[in-house]
Structure formats: C-alpha cells, structure tokens
PDB file of C-alpha atoms and ligand atoms in Angstrom:
ATOM      1  CA  MET A  73    -105.799  37.223  35.050  1.00 46.00           C
ATOM      2  CA  ALA A  74    -104.349  35.740  31.992  1.00 47.00           C
ATOM      3  CA  THR A  75    -102.332  38.872  31.257  1.00 48.00           C
ATOM      4  CA  GLU A  76    -100.606  38.829  34.651  1.00 49.00           C
ATOM      5  CA  ASN A  77     -98.257  35.985  33.902  1.00 50.00           C
ATOM      6  CA  GLU A  78     -97.309  37.082  30.434  1.00 52.00           C
ATOM      7  CA  PRO A  79     -95.379  40.273  31.219  1.00 51.00           C
ATOM      8  CA  GLU A  80     -93.655  38.551  34.135  1.00 54.00           C
ATOM      9  CA  SER A  81     -92.310  35.665  32.073  1.00 54.00           C
ATOM     10  CA  HIS A  82     -91.492  38.090  29.257  1.00 59.00           C
ATOM     11  CA  GLU A  83     -89.489  40.242  31.669  1.00 59.00           C
ATOM     12  CA  GLY A  84     -87.689  37.170  32.967  1.00 62.00           C
ATOM     13  CA  ILE A  85     -86.391  36.353  29.492  1.00 70.00           C
ATOM     14  CA  GLU A  86     -85.330  39.929  28.995  1.00 83.00           C
ATOM     15  CA  ARG A  87     -83.279  39.926  32.163  1.00 85.00           C
ATOM     16  CA  ALA A  88     -81.361  36.823  31.104  1.00 86.00           C
ATOM     17  CA  GLU A  89     -80.850  38.303  27.672  1.00 88.00           C
ATOM     18  CA  ARG A  90     -79.615  41.561  29.137  1.00 89.00           C
ATOM     19  CA  ILE A  91     -77.084  39.701  31.249  1.00 91.00           C
ATOM     20  CA  TRP A  92     -75.754  37.814  28.249  1.00 92.00           C
ATOM     21  CA  ILE A  93     -75.708  40.882  26.035  1.00 92.00           C
ATOM     22  CA  GLY A  94     -73.816  42.755  28.728  1.00 92.00           C
ATOM     23  CA  PHE A  95     -71.401  39.845  29.127  1.00 93.00           C
ATOM     24  CA  SER A  96     -70.630  39.638  25.422  1.00 93.00           C
ATOM     25  CA  LEU A  97     -70.158  43.404  25.174  1.00 94.00           C
ATOM     26  CA  LEU A  98     -67.735  43.138  28.064  1.00 95.00           C
ATOM     27  CA  LEU A  99     -65.799  40.467  26.195  1.00 94.00           C
ATOM     28  CA  VAL A 100     -65.606  42.608  23.057  1.00 94.00           C
ATOM     29  CA  ALA A 101     -64.393  45.570  25.129  1.00 94.00           C
ATOM     30  CA  LEU A 102     -61.815  43.327  26.802  1.00 93.00           C
ATOM     31  CA  PHE A 103     -60.483  42.130  23.433  1.00 92.00           C
ATOM     32  CA  VAL A 104     -60.184  45.696  22.143  1.00 92.00           C
ATOM     33  CA  VAL A 105     -58.293  46.691  25.282  1.00 91.00           C
ATOM     34  CA  LEU A 106     -55.978  43.667  24.880  1.00 88.00           C
ATOM     35  CA  VAL A 107     -55.215  44.633  21.280  1.00 86.00           C
ATOM     36  CA  PHE A 108     -54.258  48.151  22.348  1.00 84.00           C
ATOM     37  CA  ILE A 109     -52.163  46.819  25.208  1.00 82.00           C
ATOM     38  CA  ALA A 110     -50.384  44.514  22.744  1.00 77.00           C
ATOM     39  CA  ILE A 111     -49.730  47.355  20.289  1.00 75.00           C
ATOM     40  CA  GLY A 112     -48.498  49.621  23.064  1.00 74.00           C
ATOM     41  CA  ALA A 113     -46.230  47.034  24.601  1.00 68.00           C
ATOM     42  CA  HIS A 114     -44.876  45.278  21.524  1.00 62.00           C
ATOM     43  CA  GLY A 115     -45.405  47.683  18.640  1.00 60.00           C
ATOM     44  CA  THR A 116     -46.960  46.734  15.353  1.00 57.00           C
ATOM     45  CA  HIS A 117     -45.369  46.115  12.006  1.00 54.00           C
ATOM     46  CA  VAL A 118     -48.441  45.879   9.877  1.00 53.00           C
ATOM     47  CA  GLY A 119     -48.197  48.185   6.895  1.00 47.00           C
ATOM     48  CA  LYS A 120     -50.119  51.431   6.670  1.00 52.00           C
ATOM     49  CA  SER A 121     -53.323  51.201   4.727  1.00 48.00           C
ATOM     50  CA  GLU A 122     -51.976  53.243   1.795  1.00 51.00           C
ATOM     51  CA  GLU A 123     -49.276  50.616   1.494  1.00 62.00           C
ATOM     52  CA  ARG A 124     -51.690  47.818   0.863  1.00 69.00           C
ATOM     53  CA  ALA A 125     -52.367  47.085  -2.775  1.00 70.00           C
ATOM     54  CA  SER A 126     -52.139  44.247  -5.211  1.00 76.00           C
ATOM     55  CA  PRO A 127     -48.676  42.631  -5.145  1.00 74.00           C
ATOM     56  CA  GLY A 128     -48.100  43.829  -8.711  1.00 75.00           C
ATOM     57  CA  GLU A 129     -48.854  47.445  -7.833  1.00 77.00           C
ATOM     58  CA  ILE A 130     -46.495  47.362  -4.879  1.00 77.00           C
ATOM     59  CA  LEU A 131     -43.696  45.787  -6.897  1.00 79.00           C
ATOM     60  CA  ALA A 132     -44.149  48.583  -9.456  1.00 79.00           C
ATOM     61  CA  GLN A 133     -43.462  51.249  -6.815  1.00 78.00           C
ATOM     62  CA  PRO A 134     -40.148  53.042  -7.438  1.00 75.00           C
ATOM     63  CA  GLY A 135     -38.411  51.587  -4.372  1.00 78.00           C
ATOM     64  CA  PHE A 136     -39.310  48.023  -5.170  1.00 84.00           C
ATOM     65  CA  THR A 137     -38.364  48.071  -8.846  1.00 82.00           C
ATOM     66  CA  SER A 138     -34.711  48.254  -7.764  1.00 83.00           C
ATOM     67  CA  PRO A 139     -34.451  46.896  -4.229  1.00 88.00           C
ATOM     68  CA  GLY A 140     -31.367  47.781  -2.251  1.00 89.00           C
ATOM     69  CA  VAL A 141     -29.935  50.078   0.369  1.00 91.00           C
ATOM     70  CA  GLU A 142     -29.896  53.843  -0.026  1.00 89.00           C
ATOM     71  CA  GLN A 143     -28.796  56.637   2.249  1.00 89.00           C
ATOM     72  CA  ILE A 144     -31.736  58.943   2.986  1.00 88.00           C
ATOM     73  CA  GLY A 145     -30.124  61.299   5.487  1.00 88.00           C
ATOM     74  CA  PRO A 146     -27.194  61.740   7.807  1.00 87.00           C
ATOM     75  CA  ASP A 147     -26.980  58.383   9.593  1.00 88.00           C
ATOM     76  CA  LYS A 148     -30.245  57.274   8.016  1.00 91.00           C
ATOM     77  CA  TYR A 149     -30.594  54.468   5.522  1.00 93.00           C
ATOM     78  CA  ARG A 150     -33.466  52.755   3.808  1.00 93.00           C
ATOM     79  CA  ALA A 151     -33.268  49.065   2.931  1.00 93.00           C
ATOM     80  CA  THR A 152     -35.875  47.997   0.398  1.00 92.00           C
ATOM     81  CA  VAL A 153     -36.170  44.230   0.153  1.00 92.00           C
ATOM     82  CA  VAL A 154     -38.313  41.952  -1.990  1.00 91.00           C
ATOM     83  CA  ALA A 155     -38.720  38.396  -0.759  1.00 91.00           C
ATOM     84  CA  GLN A 156     -39.620  35.596  -3.119  1.00 88.00           C
ATOM     85  CA  ALA A 157     -39.354  31.829  -3.158  1.00 85.00           C
ATOM     86  CA  PHE A 158     -36.561  31.231  -2.289  1.00 86.00           C
ATOM     87  CA  SER A 159     -34.400  34.299  -1.969  1.00 87.00           C
ATOM     88  CA  PHE A 160     -34.229  37.875  -0.818  1.00 90.00           C
ATOM     89  CA  ASN A 161     -33.406  40.698  -3.203  1.00 86.00           C
ATOM     90  CA  PRO A 162     -30.867  42.268  -2.670  1.00 86.00           C
ATOM     91  CA  SER A 163     -28.812  39.225  -1.745  1.00 80.00           C
ATOM     92  CA  THR A 164     -26.699  41.151   0.745  1.00 82.00           C
ATOM     93  CA  ILE A 165     -27.831  44.108   2.810  1.00 91.00           C
ATOM     94  CA  GLU A 166     -24.971  46.331   3.883  1.00 91.00           C
ATOM     95  CA  VAL A 167     -25.412  49.185   6.364  1.00 93.00           C
ATOM     96  CA  PRO A 168     -23.073  50.999   8.740  1.00 92.00           C
ATOM     97  CA  ALA A 169     -23.268  50.400  12.487  1.00 92.00           C
ATOM     98  CA  GLY A 170     -24.995  53.117  14.505  1.00 91.00           C
ATOM     99  CA  ALA A 171     -27.162  54.316  11.624  1.00 92.00           C
ATOM    100  CA  GLU A 172     -30.942  54.190  11.694  1.00 93.00           C
ATOM    101  CA  VAL A 173     -32.112  51.704   9.081  1.00 94.00           C
ATOM    102  CA  GLU A 174     -35.655  51.806   7.801  1.00 93.00           C
ATOM    103  CA  PHE A 175     -36.632  48.446   6.341  1.00 93.00           C
ATOM    104  CA  ARG A 176     -39.363  48.313   3.711  1.00 91.00           C
ATOM    105  CA  LEU A 177     -40.264  44.750   2.851  1.00 91.00           C
ATOM    106  CA  THR A 178     -42.679  43.046   0.550  1.00 90.00           C
ATOM    107  CA  SER A 179     -43.130  39.656  -1.043  1.00 89.00           C
ATOM    108  CA  ARG A 180     -43.450  38.675  -4.673  1.00 86.00           C
ATOM    109  CA  ASP A 181     -45.372  35.454  -4.086  1.00 87.00           C
ATOM    110  CA  VAL A 182     -46.213  33.925  -0.718  1.00 90.00           C
ATOM    111  CA  ILE A 183     -45.752  34.927   2.909  1.00 92.00           C
ATOM    112  CA  HIS A 184     -42.118  34.836   3.970  1.00 93.00           C
ATOM    113  CA  GLY A 185     -40.371  35.631   7.216  1.00 93.00           C
ATOM    114  CA  PHE A 186     -37.683  38.265   7.753  1.00 93.00           C
ATOM    115  CA  ASN A 187     -35.708  37.363  10.828  1.00 93.00           C
ATOM    116  CA  VAL A 188     -32.285  38.821  11.549  1.00 92.00           C
ATOM    117  CA  ALA A 189     -30.337  36.795  14.095  1.00 87.00           C
ATOM    118  CA  ASP A 190     -29.218  38.532  17.304  1.00 86.00           C
ATOM    119  CA  THR A 191     -31.706  41.374  16.785  1.00 88.00           C
ATOM    120  CA  THR A 192     -35.379  41.993  17.500  1.00 89.00           C
ATOM    121  CA  ILE A 193     -36.088  42.056  13.746  1.00 91.00           C
ATOM    122  CA  ASN A 194     -38.689  39.381  13.091  1.00 92.00           C
ATOM    123  CA  VAL A 195     -41.556  40.258  10.762  1.00 91.00           C
ATOM    124  CA  GLU A 196     -43.798  38.615   8.249  1.00 91.00           C
ATOM    125  CA  VAL A 197     -43.342  39.671   4.648  1.00 91.00           C
ATOM    126  CA  ILE A 198     -46.723  39.577   2.980  1.00 89.00           C
ATOM    127  CA  PRO A 199     -47.583  39.860  -0.723  1.00 88.00           C
ATOM    128  CA  GLY A 200     -49.657  42.968  -1.357  1.00 86.00           C
ATOM    129  CA  GLN A 201     -48.408  44.671   1.759  1.00 86.00           C
ATOM    130  CA  VAL A 202     -45.380  46.687   2.794  1.00 88.00           C
ATOM    131  CA  SER A 203     -43.942  45.772   6.163  1.00 89.00           C
ATOM    132  CA  THR A 204     -41.876  48.573   7.670  1.00 89.00           C
ATOM    133  CA  LEU A 205     -39.663  48.678  10.686  1.00 91.00           C
ATOM    134  CA  THR A 206     -36.736  50.725  11.895  1.00 92.00           C
ATOM    135  CA  TYR A 207     -33.653  49.299  13.508  1.00 93.00           C
ATOM    136  CA  THR A 208     -30.214  50.496  14.502  1.00 93.00           C
ATOM    137  CA  PHE A 209     -27.395  47.959  14.504  1.00 93.00           C
ATOM    138  CA  ASP A 210     -24.973  48.858  17.286  1.00 91.00           C
ATOM    139  CA  GLU A 211     -22.309  46.275  16.547  1.00 89.00           C
ATOM    140  CA  PRO A 212     -20.526  45.753  13.219  1.00 89.00           C
ATOM    141  CA  GLY A 213     -20.574  42.191  11.955  1.00 89.00           C
ATOM    142  CA  GLU A 214     -22.371  39.677   9.769  1.00 88.00           C
ATOM    143  CA  TYR A 215     -25.941  39.033  10.848  1.00 89.00           C
ATOM    144  CA  PRO A 216     -27.646  35.980   9.306  1.00 90.00           C
ATOM    145  CA  LEU A 217     -31.004  36.852   7.802  1.00 91.00           C
ATOM    146  CA  ILE A 218     -33.407  33.939   7.489  1.00 92.00           C
ATOM    147  CA  CYS A 219     -36.918  33.303   6.301  1.00 92.00           C
ATOM    148  CA  ASN A 220     -38.731  31.800   9.253  1.00 91.00           C
ATOM    149  CA  GLN A 221     -42.095  31.207   7.601  1.00 91.00           C
ATOM    150  CA  TYR A 222     -42.338  27.878   5.835  1.00 92.00           C
ATOM    151  CA  CYS A 223     -42.755  28.919   2.201  1.00 90.00           C
ATOM    152  CA  GLY A 224     -42.084  25.788   0.152  1.00 88.00           C
ATOM    153  CA  THR A 225     -39.463  23.208  -0.718  1.00 86.00           C
ATOM    154  CA  GLY A 226     -36.610  25.722  -0.847  1.00 85.00           C
ATOM    155  CA  HIS A 227     -37.551  27.448   2.396  1.00 88.00           C
ATOM    156  CA  HIS A 228     -34.371  26.332   4.133  1.00 86.00           C
ATOM    157  CA  ASN A 229     -32.322  27.986   1.397  1.00 84.00           C
ATOM    158  CA  MET A 230     -33.726  31.420   2.185  1.00 87.00           C
ATOM    159  CA  VAL A 231     -30.693  32.543   4.109  1.00 88.00           C
ATOM    160  CA  ASN A 232     -28.944  35.860   3.577  1.00 87.00           C
ATOM    161  CA  THR A 233     -26.660  38.228   5.375  1.00 88.00           C
ATOM    162  CA  VAL A 234     -26.994  41.695   6.804  1.00 92.00           C
ATOM    163  CA  ARG A 235     -23.467  43.075   6.802  1.00 91.00           C
ATOM    164  CA  VAL A 236     -23.036  45.837   9.334  1.00 92.00           C
ATOM    165  CA  THR A 237     -19.858  47.763   8.613  1.00 90.00           C
ATOM    166  CA  ASP A 238     -17.752  49.717  11.063  1.00 87.00           C
ATOM    167  CA  PRO A 239     -18.168  53.400  10.119  1.00 79.00           C
ATOM    168  CA  ASP A 240     -14.813  54.157  11.748  1.00 76.00           C
ATOM    169  CA  ALA A 241     -12.957  51.677   9.540  1.00 67.00           C
ATOM    170  CA  SER A 242     -10.607  53.140   6.928  1.00 48.00           C
ATOM    171  CA  GLU A 243     -12.214  54.898   3.995  1.00 46.00           C
ATOM    172  CA  ALA A 244     -10.240  52.757   1.564  1.00 43.00           C
ATOM    173  CA  SER A 245     -11.789  49.458   2.597  1.00 45.00           C
ATOM    174  CA  ASP A 246     -15.258  51.030   2.717  1.00 43.00           C
ATOM    175  CA  GLY A 247     -14.793  52.250  -0.825  1.00 43.00           C
ATOM    176  CA  ALA A 248     -13.669  48.858  -2.036  1.00 44.00           C
ATOM    177  CA  GLU A 249     -16.658  47.160  -0.452  1.00 44.00           C
ATOM    178  CA  ALA A 250     -19.044  49.715  -1.849  1.00 43.00           C
ATOM    179  CA  THR A 251     -17.652  49.087  -5.317  1.00 43.00           C
ATOM    180  CA  ALA A 252     -18.106  45.364  -4.921  1.00 42.00           C
ATOM    181  CA  GLN A 253     -21.681  45.869  -3.785  1.00 43.00           C
ATOM    182  CA  ALA A 254     -22.535  48.332  -6.499  1.00 41.00           C
ATOM    183  CA  GLY A 255     -21.196  46.094  -9.237  1.00 40.00           C
ATOM    184  CA  SER A 256     -23.055  43.424 -11.101  1.00 43.00           C
ATOM    185  CA  ASP A 257     -24.202  40.206  -9.435  1.00 45.00           C
ATOM    186  CA  ASP A 258     -20.706  38.915  -8.981  1.00 45.00           C
ATOM    187  CA  GLY A 259     -19.024  42.241  -8.247  1.00 43.00           C
ATOM    188  CA  VAL A 260     -15.713  43.535  -9.541  1.00 44.00           C
ATOM    189  CA  ASP A 261     -14.159  42.210 -12.699  1.00 43.00           C
ATOM    190  CA  THR A 262     -10.563  41.427 -13.404  1.00 42.00           C
ATOM    191  CA  ALA A 263      -9.942  44.519 -15.499  1.00 43.00           C
ATOM    192  CA  ASP A 264      -7.941  46.014 -12.648  1.00 39.00           C
ATOM    193  CA  GLY A 265      -5.414  43.189 -12.993  1.00 40.00           C
ATOM    194  CA  GLY A 266      -6.294  41.710  -9.599  1.00 48.00           C
ATOM    195  CA  GLY A 267      -6.209  38.162 -11.009  1.00 78.00           C
ATOM    196  CA  TRP A 268      -8.616  35.721  -9.441  1.00 86.00           C
ATOM    197  CA  GLU A 269      -7.993  36.957  -5.876  1.00 86.00           C
ATOM    198  CA  ALA A 270     -10.158  40.081  -5.920  1.00 85.00           C
ATOM    199  CA  ARG A 271     -12.853  38.560  -8.063  1.00 86.00           C
ATOM    200  CA  GLY A 272     -12.953  35.291  -6.146  1.00 88.00           C
ATOM    201  CA  ALA A 273     -13.416  37.107  -2.837  1.00 86.00           C
ATOM    202  CA  SER A 274     -16.085  39.306  -4.369  1.00 83.00           C
ATOM    203  CA  VAL A 275     -18.069  36.431  -5.881  1.00 85.00           C
ATOM    204  CA  TYR A 276     -17.790  34.532  -2.622  1.00 88.00           C
ATOM    205  CA  GLY A 277     -19.038  37.557  -0.697  1.00 82.00           C
ATOM    206  CA  ASN A 278     -22.011  38.005  -3.000  1.00 77.00           C
ATOM    207  CA  GLN A 279     -23.056  34.426  -3.727  1.00 78.00           C
ATOM    208  CA  CYS A 280     -21.686  31.984  -1.176  1.00 84.00           C
ATOM    209  CA  VAL A 281     -21.255  33.751   2.135  1.00 80.00           C
ATOM    210  CA  ALA A 282     -24.874  33.427   3.247  1.00 75.00           C
ATOM    211  CA  CYS A 283     -24.619  29.656   3.516  1.00 81.00           C
ATOM    212  CA  HIS A 284     -20.911  28.864   3.781  1.00 86.00           C
ATOM    213  CA  GLN A 285     -20.271  31.922   5.994  1.00 82.00           C
ATOM    214  CA  ALA A 286     -17.507  34.521   6.004  1.00 83.00           C
ATOM    215  CA  GLY A 287     -15.111  32.235   7.863  1.00 87.00           C
ATOM    216  CA  GLY A 288     -15.848  29.299   5.550  1.00 89.00           C
ATOM    217  CA  GLY A 289     -17.182  27.322   8.508  1.00 87.00           C
ATOM    218  CA  GLY A 290     -20.635  26.714   7.051  1.00 85.00           C
ATOM    219  CA  VAL A 291     -23.639  26.246   9.310  1.00 78.00           C
ATOM    220  CA  SER A 292     -23.672  23.108  11.403  1.00 75.00           C
ATOM    221  CA  GLY A 293     -26.264  20.647  10.148  1.00 71.00           C
ATOM    222  CA  ALA A 294     -27.275  22.824   7.187  1.00 75.00           C
ATOM    223  CA  PHE A 295     -24.379  24.028   5.046  1.00 83.00           C
ATOM    224  CA  PRO A 296     -20.997  22.242   4.932  1.00 88.00           C
ATOM    225  CA  PRO A 297     -17.747  24.005   5.829  1.00 90.00           C
ATOM    226  CA  LEU A 298     -15.285  24.938   3.090  1.00 92.00           C
ATOM    227  CA  ALA A 299     -12.448  25.817   5.453  1.00 91.00           C
ATOM    228  CA  GLY A 300     -10.346  22.701   5.885  1.00 90.00           C
ATOM    229  CA  HIS A 301     -12.547  20.795   3.443  1.00 90.00           C
ATOM    230  CA  ALA A 302     -12.250  22.381  -0.018  1.00 91.00           C
ATOM    231  CA  PRO A 303      -8.573  21.357  -0.489  1.00 90.00           C
ATOM    232  CA  GLU A 304      -9.226  17.663   0.156  1.00 89.00           C
ATOM    233  CA  ILE A 305     -11.809  17.756  -2.611  1.00 90.00           C
ATOM    234  CA  ILE A 306      -9.745  19.575  -5.197  1.00 91.00           C
ATOM    235  CA  ASN A 307      -6.739  17.349  -4.386  1.00 90.00           C
ATOM    236  CA  ALA A 308      -8.804  14.195  -4.953  1.00 89.00           C
ATOM    237  CA  ASP A 309      -9.079  12.430  -8.306  1.00 88.00           C
ATOM    238  CA  GLY A 310     -11.557  14.359 -10.459  1.00 88.00           C
ATOM    239  CA  GLY A 311     -11.925  16.939  -7.719  1.00 90.00           C
ATOM    240  CA  ARG A 312     -11.267  19.944  -9.952  1.00 91.00           C
ATOM    241  CA  ASP A 313     -14.041  19.124 -12.395  1.00 91.00           C
ATOM    242  CA  TYR A 314     -16.316  18.119  -9.547  1.00 92.00           C
ATOM    243  CA  LEU A 315     -15.941  21.512  -7.840  1.00 91.00           C
ATOM    244  CA  ILE A 316     -16.595  23.299 -11.127  1.00 92.00           C
ATOM    245  CA  ASN A 317     -19.744  21.206 -11.572  1.00 91.00           C
ATOM    246  CA  VAL A 318     -20.915  21.949  -8.029  1.00 91.00           C
ATOM    247  CA  VAL A 319     -20.658  25.677  -8.634  1.00 91.00           C
ATOM    248  CA  LEU A 320     -22.254  25.470 -12.086  1.00 89.00           C
ATOM    249  CA  TYR A 321     -25.044  22.989 -11.440  1.00 89.00           C
ATOM    250  CA  GLY A 322     -25.434  22.841  -7.673  1.00 86.00           C
ATOM    251  CA  LEU A 323     -25.429  19.755  -5.515  1.00 89.00           C
ATOM    252  CA  GLN A 324     -28.137  17.563  -4.081  1.00 84.00           C
ATOM    253  CA  GLY A 325     -27.621  14.549  -1.850  1.00 85.00           C
ATOM    254  CA  PRO A 326     -25.959  13.449   1.360  1.00 86.00           C
ATOM    255  CA  ILE A 327     -22.277  14.316   1.795  1.00 88.00           C
ATOM    256  CA  GLN A 328     -19.715  14.122   4.564  1.00 85.00           C
ATOM    257  CA  ALA A 329     -17.679  17.174   5.488  1.00 85.00           C
ATOM    258  CA  GLY A 330     -15.647  17.821   8.602  1.00 79.00           C
ATOM    259  CA  GLY A 331     -17.005  14.657  10.233  1.00 81.00           C
ATOM    260  CA  GLN A 332     -20.652  15.656   9.772  1.00 83.00           C
ATOM    261  CA  THR A 333     -23.300  14.538   7.326  1.00 85.00           C
ATOM    262  CA  TYR A 334     -25.086  17.146   5.257  1.00 85.00           C
ATOM    263  CA  ASN A 335     -28.097  16.451   3.112  1.00 81.00           C
ATOM    264  CA  ASN A 336     -29.274  19.584   1.423  1.00 76.00           C
ATOM    265  CA  ARG A 337     -29.582  21.259  -1.916  1.00 76.00           C
ATOM    266  CA  MET A 338     -27.163  23.862  -3.191  1.00 82.00           C
ATOM    267  CA  PRO A 339     -28.409  25.913  -6.151  1.00 78.00           C
ATOM    268  CA  GLY A 340     -26.330  26.122  -9.337  1.00 82.00           C
ATOM    269  CA  PHE A 341     -24.664  29.315 -10.547  1.00 82.00           C
ATOM    270  CA  GLN A 342     -24.580  28.898 -14.312  1.00 80.00           C
ATOM    271  CA  ARG A 343     -25.330  32.610 -14.628  1.00 76.00           C
ATOM    272  CA  LEU A 344     -21.788  33.419 -13.443  1.00 82.00           C
ATOM    273  CA  ASP A 345     -19.255  33.677 -16.258  1.00 86.00           C
ATOM    274  CA  ASP A 346     -16.360  31.213 -16.597  1.00 90.00           C
ATOM    275  CA  GLU A 347     -13.852  33.542 -14.961  1.00 91.00           C
ATOM    276  CA  ALA A 348     -16.104  34.149 -11.970  1.00 90.00           C
ATOM    277  CA  VAL A 349     -16.592  30.408 -11.409  1.00 92.00           C
ATOM    278  CA  ALA A 350     -12.847  29.756 -11.676  1.00 93.00           C
ATOM    279  CA  ALA A 351     -12.085  32.700  -9.380  1.00 92.00           C
ATOM    280  CA  VAL A 352     -14.477  31.640  -6.635  1.00 93.00           C
ATOM    281  CA  ILE A 353     -13.123  28.060  -6.656  1.00 93.00           C
ATOM    282  CA  ASN A 354      -9.576  29.397  -6.433  1.00 92.00           C
ATOM    283  CA  HIS A 355     -10.767  31.594  -3.590  1.00 92.00           C
ATOM    284  CA  ILE A 356     -12.282  28.780  -1.522  1.00 91.00           C
ATOM    285  CA  VAL A 357      -9.285  26.455  -1.913  1.00 92.00           C
ATOM    286  CA  HIS A 358      -6.881  29.221  -0.806  1.00 92.00           C
ATOM    287  CA  ALA A 359      -8.866  31.127   1.808  1.00 91.00           C
ATOM    288  CA  TRP A 360      -8.974  30.402   5.569  1.00 91.00           C
ATOM    289  CA  ASP A 361      -5.518  28.783   5.479  1.00 90.00           C
ATOM    290  CA  ASN A 362      -6.790  26.156   3.027  1.00 92.00           C
ATOM    291  CA  GLU A 363      -3.789  27.167   0.934  1.00 90.00           C
ATOM    292  CA  SER A 364      -1.477  25.251   3.266  1.00 89.00           C
ATOM    293  CA  ALA A 365      -3.208  21.998   2.239  1.00 89.00           C
ATOM    294  CA  LEU A 366      -2.620  22.561  -1.495  1.00 91.00           C
ATOM    295  CA  PRO A 367       0.315  20.930  -3.277  1.00 89.00           C
ATOM    296  CA  SER A 368       3.160  23.354  -3.971  1.00 87.00           C
ATOM    297  CA  ASP A 369       2.635  22.999  -7.728  1.00 89.00           C
ATOM    298  CA  PHE A 370      -1.102  23.753  -7.531  1.00 89.00           C
ATOM    299  CA  GLU A 371      -2.371  25.403 -10.697  1.00 90.00           C
ATOM    300  CA  PRO A 372      -5.284  27.800 -10.222  1.00 91.00           C
ATOM    301  CA  VAL A 373      -8.487  26.752 -11.988  1.00 93.00           C
ATOM    302  CA  GLN A 374      -8.728  28.426 -15.388  1.00 92.00           C
ATOM    303  CA  ALA A 375     -11.759  29.838 -17.171  1.00 92.00           C
ATOM    304  CA  ASP A 376     -11.410  27.344 -20.042  1.00 92.00           C
ATOM    305  CA  GLU A 377     -11.698  24.427 -17.614  1.00 91.00           C
ATOM    306  CA  VAL A 378     -15.039  25.884 -16.542  1.00 93.00           C
ATOM    307  CA  ALA A 379     -16.085  26.373 -20.152  1.00 92.00           C
ATOM    308  CA  ALA A 380     -15.385  22.676 -20.809  1.00 91.00           C
ATOM    309  CA  GLN A 381     -17.665  21.607 -17.936  1.00 90.00           C
ATOM    310  CA  ARG A 382     -20.532  23.744 -19.249  1.00 89.00           C
ATOM    311  CA  GLU A 383     -20.956  21.154 -21.973  1.00 86.00           C
ATOM    312  CA  THR A 384     -21.860  18.438 -19.453  1.00 85.00           C
ATOM    313  CA  ALA A 385     -25.104  20.188 -18.390  1.00 85.00           C
ATOM    314  CA  LEU A 386     -25.701  18.126 -15.256  1.00 87.00           C
ATOM    315  CA  GLU A 387     -28.509  18.025 -12.721  1.00 86.00           C
ATOM    316  CA  ALA A 388     -27.629  18.651  -9.069  1.00 85.00           C
ATOM    317  CA  GLU A 389     -28.238  14.946  -8.320  1.00 87.00           C
ATOM    318  CA  GLN A 390     -25.815  13.892 -11.081  1.00 89.00           C
ATOM    319  CA  VAL A 391     -23.165  16.181  -9.641  1.00 90.00           C
ATOM    320  CA  HIS A 392     -23.573  14.323  -6.364  1.00 91.00           C
ATOM    321  CA  GLU A 393     -22.880  11.007  -8.100  1.00 89.00           C
ATOM    322  CA  ARG A 394     -19.561  12.391  -9.330  1.00 87.00           C
ATOM    323  CA  ARG A 395     -18.362  13.424  -5.911  1.00 89.00           C
ATOM    324  CA  PRO A 396     -14.837  12.071  -5.282  1.00 87.00           C
ATOM    325  CA  ASP A 397     -14.783   9.233  -2.756  1.00 81.00           C
ATOM    326  CA  LEU A 398     -12.810  10.885   0.042  1.00 77.00           C
ATOM    327  CA  SER A 399     -12.958   7.856   2.354  1.00 68.00           C
ATOM    328  CA  ALA A 400     -10.885   5.880  -0.143  1.00 50.00           C
ATOM    329  CA  GLU A 401      -7.923   8.256   0.207  1.00 43.00           C
TER     330      GLU A 401
HETATM  331 CU1  LIG B 241     -39.397  32.056   2.451  1.00 83.11          CU
HETATM  332 CU2  LIG B 241     -39.455  30.316   4.038  1.00 83.11          CU
END
C-alpha cells in the first residue's frame, strides 16, 4: 500500500527531531543551571532593575548629584562614586577600617572599571546602571583604585586612592583629615596661619597622591617618584619655573627619574590658585627627607612666582621641552 511507507518515514523524521529538540532543551537547562551556580558561588554585582535608567536620570538621583562618602549607620558607610573619562568623583574615598562600606557606582560616559588593589573589589561601572557592592576594609592604609576597563586615551590616568583610616587613631588627627576632605578641591586654606606646610600637604593629598603616592615613591613604570627627585629639579637652572609649569600645565613626554624612564601624561592643575600651587611645590621639595637636599638658603616658592608663570600658558608638551637637563649637572 502506498500509505504504508508514508507514516513510517514521517515517524522516522519525528524521532530524529525529538532527539534534537530534547538535546537543545537540555543545553538550555544546563546553561540556566550554570548561571545560578555562578551567581551562588561568585555573587553578582549587576544593579537592580529599578536602578537601571538613562545615564542622565541616574546622575540626577540625590546621591549622585554630590558623590562622596556618608555615614549611614553605626559602622556603616555609603560611598557614592561617579566614574567618567578619565577620573573618579570623589577623587579620594576615605572610610574607617572595620566599617561596612556600601559602594554605589555609576558612569557618566562609557564603561569603566572599579578595581581596588588588595581587595576583591572589581566591578564594571556602566552608564545607565548602578553597580552596588558591600565591602569591609580590615586593614588601615592607602588602597590604589584603578579603572581596569580600557576607556580611552587617558585610561591609564584613572588612578585614585581609597584611604582606610584607623578608627582607633587619635580624634585630633581624624578631625584634621575630615576637615581637609570636607574642604574645597584643594582642602584647607592658609587662614589658620599654617603657612605653606598645611596647605601643601593637603593639596598633595587631594591632587597628587593617587599617582605619586603617599611616600612620594611614584609607581614604577607609570608615575615618577618625587622623593629624592624633586630637589634635583628645583636646584637645577630654571627648575623653579619648570616645576610651577608642570603643576599648572601638566607634562607630556619621556623623562628620567630615579634611573628609570617615564613616558606618560600628567594633567595640569590651573584650577588651583597661586598659593595652592606654590604650597604643593614647597611640600614636594621638603617632604620625604627631600629637605636635606635643598640648599640652606632655599626660599620657598611664592604665590607671585606662580602668577608670573600663568602668563606663559603652555601646553604639556612645551613644558617637557623646558625640563632642566639634569644629566648636564
Ligand atoms: Cu576608565 Cu579606563
């Protein structure tokens, strides 16, 4: 019969189809199981759905209009951070050791990374999304915070610091640090009669420490050391004006420092006022025992010297051309 073969061959196709359908369903089930295993084992940092919106809407949320660290309970802090090419706001995150810190992160432009050295903190910061995570720093210290997602030409400059303070340290020093943090971009002013010392340390802590580090040692291969190096520059011919120009206009091009070559770009800080620029230069040529390499009649850099260099309006590459030739000394 003609009809006898038809159902048989039809059924044969169905069996093969059923096998393949079953196989693909199995694969889908396997993938779902793997996702749940991954979430269970490693956690997930993807924002909750109510925290997904247009980047503009998220940046308009109360927390993100003024990023920073706030205390939200006994031993609980919230750090709200906005990443953008090529910086993190706030520039320094300061929290006490032992406290639970809730990080809320978003990006203003492209995807950035938020990676804190020596911790398990390593998340993507995505525009239009809030990444949250909670972490407790056990040890006081300075933790480098870096962007580890390539985000453009200034990616390597996206370096900051998480400063974890010792809650048992004296109240006085805590208070002083809090004041410096709460102040404007460059911290305390000289109204208290502290001269350049207090202001220089404060500006350094807010603007320079991320790259040149608290000990002035820089970061090998990336950011040159200032300890042991700043005095030889300021002592050289034209070194004073050169240092002022570096702080004002930045620096781009290969340099030698401490026996190593560095070829990077430092941003300029024209937004700092003349006194702040003078103070931070005086700070770096005195700090970390640099003082011992200064001549005994060294005159601290004055604000009017900085004001004079503002007229030159250089590019970072032009500053590089004016670098004193240290090998000639
Ligand atoms: Cu931001 Cu790389």
